[in-house]
Amino acid sequence: MRAIQEEKCTALIGAPIIFRDILTHPDRKKYDLSSLVFGLSGASSMHIDFLRQLENEFPITRMAQAYGMTETAGIITCSMWAGDNDDKRRLSSIGQPMPGLELKVVDQQGKTVPIGAS
């Protein structure tokens, strides 16, 4: 938090636990985090209640959830949540593929499943 304040960081990138640790830290209000405008979370999903808490208590105005793997050399999909109040979409989508990627969802036999299948 000291680094965010001193360096005027504009983005916070990390797993949801990083956001939670800052949000629940007893000294959080002692630091000026107003420079933060963008958050990118990955490694695990973020529950809608926690996302709302972040939106209410952090200065972040744009939040994204990303999915990727080390084996794919980075982010595969990204979902932006700027001003979006559709909770179902937030929780049910892994976002859009990054430019230049083609994705498909397959079943246990490796066959492509139709859009909307679960």
PDB file of C-alpha atoms in Angstrom:
ATOM      1  CA  MET A   1       0.000   0.000   0.000  1.00  0.00           C
ATOM      2  CA  ARG A   2       2.915   2.303   0.684  1.00  0.00           C
ATOM      3  CA  ALA A   3       4.232   1.651  -2.842  1.00  0.00           C
ATOM      4  CA  ILE A   4       0.808   2.373  -4.372  1.00  0.00           C
ATOM      5  CA  GLN A   5       0.676   5.660  -2.480  1.00  0.00           C
ATOM      6  CA  GLU A   6       4.267   6.748  -3.104  1.00  0.00           C
ATOM      7  CA  GLU A   7       4.471   5.709  -6.766  1.00  0.00           C
ATOM      8  CA  LYS A   8       0.884   6.750  -7.603  1.00  0.00           C
ATOM      9  CA  CYS A   9       0.175   3.344  -9.150  1.00  0.00           C
ATOM     10  CA  THR A  10      -2.830   3.344 -11.468  1.00  0.00           C
ATOM     11  CA  ALA A  11      -3.300  -0.438 -11.826  1.00  0.00           C
ATOM     12  CA  LEU A  12      -3.449  -3.327  -9.393  1.00  0.00           C
ATOM     13  CA  ILE A  13      -2.944  -6.791 -10.873  1.00  0.00           C
ATOM     14  CA  GLY A  14      -3.178 -10.013  -8.907  1.00  0.00           C
ATOM     15  CA  ALA A  15      -5.219 -12.909  -7.610  1.00  0.00           C
ATOM     16  CA  PRO A  16      -8.398 -12.070  -5.672  1.00  0.00           C
ATOM     17  CA  ILE A  17      -6.530 -12.723  -2.407  1.00  0.00           C
ATOM     18  CA  ILE A  18      -4.276  -9.724  -3.137  1.00  0.00           C
ATOM     19  CA  PHE A  19      -7.318  -7.470  -3.467  1.00  0.00           C
ATOM     20  CA  ARG A  20      -8.856  -8.996  -0.315  1.00  0.00           C
ATOM     21  CA  ASP A  21      -5.659  -8.545   1.702  1.00  0.00           C
ATOM     22  CA  ILE A  22      -5.525  -4.847   0.836  1.00  0.00           C
ATOM     23  CA  LEU A  23      -9.251  -4.353   1.338  1.00  0.00           C
ATOM     24  CA  THR A  24      -9.225  -5.960   4.801  1.00  0.00           C
ATOM     25  CA  HIS A  25      -5.861  -4.643   6.004  1.00  0.00           C
ATOM     26  CA  PRO A  26      -6.305  -2.729   9.283  1.00  0.00           C
ATOM     27  CA  ASP A  27      -4.090   0.134   8.043  1.00  0.00           C
ATOM     28  CA  ARG A  28      -5.675   0.506   4.595  1.00  0.00           C
ATOM     29  CA  LYS A  29      -7.353   3.822   5.388  1.00  0.00           C
ATOM     30  CA  LYS A  30      -3.982   5.295   6.390  1.00  0.00           C
ATOM     31  CA  TYR A  31      -2.842   5.146   2.757  1.00  0.00           C
ATOM     32  CA  ASP A  32      -3.920   7.201  -0.225  1.00  0.00           C
ATOM     33  CA  LEU A  33      -4.911   4.659  -2.869  1.00  0.00           C
ATOM     34  CA  SER A  34      -6.826   7.174  -4.977  1.00  0.00           C
ATOM     35  CA  SER A  35      -4.434   6.783  -7.927  1.00  0.00           C
ATOM     36  CA  LEU A  36      -5.776   3.256  -8.603  1.00  0.00           C
ATOM     37  CA  VAL A  37      -8.177   3.242 -11.547  1.00  0.00           C
ATOM     38  CA  PHE A  38      -7.787  -0.269 -12.998  1.00  0.00           C
ATOM     39  CA  GLY A  39      -7.769  -3.748 -11.488  1.00  0.00           C
ATOM     40  CA  LEU A  40      -6.986  -7.055 -13.192  1.00  0.00           C
ATOM     41  CA  SER A  41      -7.672 -10.276 -11.337  1.00  0.00           C
ATOM     42  CA  GLY A  42      -6.747 -13.809 -12.292  1.00  0.00           C
ATOM     43  CA  ALA A  43      -5.798 -17.201 -10.821  1.00  0.00           C
ATOM     44  CA  SER A  44      -9.286 -17.775  -9.382  1.00  0.00           C
ATOM     45  CA  SER A  45     -12.779 -16.406  -9.820  1.00  0.00           C
ATOM     46  CA  MET A  46     -14.089 -13.433  -7.891  1.00  0.00           C
ATOM     47  CA  HIS A  47     -17.463 -13.751  -6.132  1.00  0.00           C
ATOM     48  CA  ILE A  48     -20.013 -11.079  -7.028  1.00  0.00           C
ATOM     49  CA  ASP A  49     -20.342  -9.886  -3.400  1.00  0.00           C
ATOM     50  CA  PHE A  50     -16.595  -9.327  -3.218  1.00  0.00           C
ATOM     51  CA  LEU A  51     -16.608  -7.532  -6.571  1.00  0.00           C
ATOM     52  CA  ARG A  52     -19.329  -5.196  -5.284  1.00  0.00           C
ATOM     53  CA  GLN A  53     -17.307  -4.536  -2.140  1.00  0.00           C
ATOM     54  CA  LEU A  54     -14.288  -3.643  -4.280  1.00  0.00           C
ATOM     55  CA  GLU A  55     -16.377  -1.315  -6.416  1.00  0.00           C
ATOM     56  CA  ASN A  56     -17.738   0.412  -3.303  1.00  0.00           C
ATOM     57  CA  GLU A  57     -14.520   0.722  -1.309  1.00  0.00           C
ATOM     58  CA  PHE A  58     -11.733   1.047  -3.892  1.00  0.00           C
ATOM     59  CA  PRO A  59     -11.216   3.956  -6.281  1.00  0.00           C
ATOM     60  CA  ILE A  60     -10.916   1.424  -9.144  1.00  0.00           C
ATOM     61  CA  THR A  61     -13.334   2.358 -11.934  1.00  0.00           C
ATOM     62  CA  ARG A  62     -12.543  -0.536 -14.300  1.00  0.00           C
ATOM     63  CA  MET A  63     -12.127  -4.129 -13.191  1.00  0.00           C
ATOM     64  CA  ALA A  64     -11.276  -7.131 -15.357  1.00  0.00           C
ATOM     65  CA  GLN A  65     -11.156 -10.866 -14.783  1.00  0.00           C
ATOM     66  CA  ALA A  66      -8.600 -12.702 -16.917  1.00  0.00           C
ATOM     67  CA  TYR A  67      -8.053 -16.370 -17.657  1.00  0.00           C
ATOM     68  CA  GLY A  68      -4.773 -17.791 -18.835  1.00  0.00           C
ATOM     69  CA  MET A  69      -2.152 -20.460 -18.261  1.00  0.00           C
ATOM     70  CA  THR A  70       1.620 -20.503 -18.134  1.00  0.00           C
ATOM     71  CA  GLU A  71       1.541 -22.990 -21.022  1.00  0.00           C
ATOM     72  CA  THR A  72      -0.293 -20.480 -23.223  1.00  0.00           C
ATOM     73  CA  ALA A  73       2.173 -17.659 -22.504  1.00  0.00           C
ATOM     74  CA  GLY A  74      -0.330 -15.371 -20.869  1.00  0.00           C
ATOM     75  CA  ILE A  75      -3.933 -14.252 -20.951  1.00  0.00           C
ATOM     76  CA  ILE A  76      -6.385 -16.203 -23.105  1.00  0.00           C
ATOM     77  CA  THR A  77      -9.646 -14.419 -22.282  1.00  0.00           C
ATOM     78  CA  CYS A  78     -10.572 -11.218 -20.495  1.00  0.00           C
ATOM     79  CA  SER A  79     -13.876  -9.886 -19.184  1.00  0.00           C
ATOM     80  CA  MET A  80     -14.231  -6.166 -18.394  1.00  0.00           C
ATOM     81  CA  TRP A  81     -16.725  -5.065 -15.750  1.00  0.00           C
ATOM     82  CA  ALA A  82     -16.813  -1.294 -16.188  1.00  0.00           C
ATOM     83  CA  GLY A  83     -20.281  -0.100 -15.217  1.00  0.00           C
ATOM     84  CA  ASP A  84     -21.842  -3.506 -15.875  1.00  0.00           C
ATOM     85  CA  ASN A  85     -24.730  -4.403 -13.570  1.00  0.00           C
ATOM     86  CA  ASP A  86     -25.550  -7.768 -15.150  1.00  0.00           C
ATOM     87  CA  ASP A  87     -24.517 -10.119 -12.327  1.00  0.00           C
ATOM     88  CA  LYS A  88     -25.335 -13.270 -14.314  1.00  0.00           C
ATOM     89  CA  ARG A  89     -23.038 -12.245 -17.169  1.00  0.00           C
ATOM     90  CA  ARG A  90     -20.270 -11.320 -14.752  1.00  0.00           C
ATOM     91  CA  LEU A  91     -20.346 -14.745 -13.144  1.00  0.00           C
ATOM     92  CA  SER A  92     -21.060 -16.926 -16.157  1.00  0.00           C
ATOM     93  CA  SER A  93     -18.630 -15.540 -18.724  1.00  0.00           C
ATOM     94  CA  ILE A  94     -14.893 -15.998 -18.949  1.00  0.00           C
ATOM     95  CA  GLY A  95     -14.824 -13.038 -21.311  1.00  0.00           C
ATOM     96  CA  GLN A  96     -13.770 -12.613 -24.883  1.00  0.00           C
ATOM     97  CA  PRO A  97     -10.741 -14.278 -26.476  1.00  0.00           C
ATOM     98  CA  MET A  98      -7.708 -12.061 -26.802  1.00  0.00           C
ATOM     99  CA  PRO A  99      -6.993 -10.822 -30.356  1.00  0.00           C
ATOM    100  CA  GLY A 100      -5.503 -13.485 -32.618  1.00  0.00           C
ATOM    101  CA  LEU A 101      -6.869 -16.434 -30.631  1.00  0.00           C
ATOM    102  CA  GLU A 102      -9.447 -18.996 -31.660  1.00  0.00           C
ATOM    103  CA  LEU A 103     -11.109 -20.977 -28.875  1.00  0.00           C
ATOM    104  CA  LYS A 104     -13.534 -23.835 -28.634  1.00  0.00           C
ATOM    105  CA  VAL A 105     -15.159 -25.699 -25.761  1.00  0.00           C
ATOM    106  CA  VAL A 106     -15.082 -29.486 -25.959  1.00  0.00           C
ATOM    107  CA  ASP A 107     -16.710 -32.330 -24.060  1.00  0.00           C
ATOM    108  CA  GLN A 108     -14.879 -35.259 -22.447  1.00  0.00           C
ATOM    109  CA  GLN A 109     -14.577 -36.949 -25.834  1.00  0.00           C
ATOM    110  CA  GLY A 110     -12.949 -33.868 -27.381  1.00  0.00           C
ATOM    111  CA  LYS A 111     -16.014 -32.941 -29.468  1.00  0.00           C
ATOM    112  CA  THR A 112     -16.964 -29.280 -29.775  1.00  0.00           C
ATOM    113  CA  VAL A 113     -20.047 -28.413 -27.714  1.00  0.00           C
ATOM    114  CA  PRO A 114     -22.651 -25.885 -28.891  1.00  0.00           C
ATOM    115  CA  ILE A 115     -22.749 -22.329 -27.531  1.00  0.00           C
ATOM    116  CA  GLY A 116     -24.632 -22.208 -24.241  1.00  0.00           C
ATOM    117  CA  ALA A 117     -24.009 -25.853 -23.353  1.00  0.00           C
ATOM    118  CA  SER A 118     -22.868 -26.667 -19.851  1.00  0.00           C
TER     119      SER A 118
END
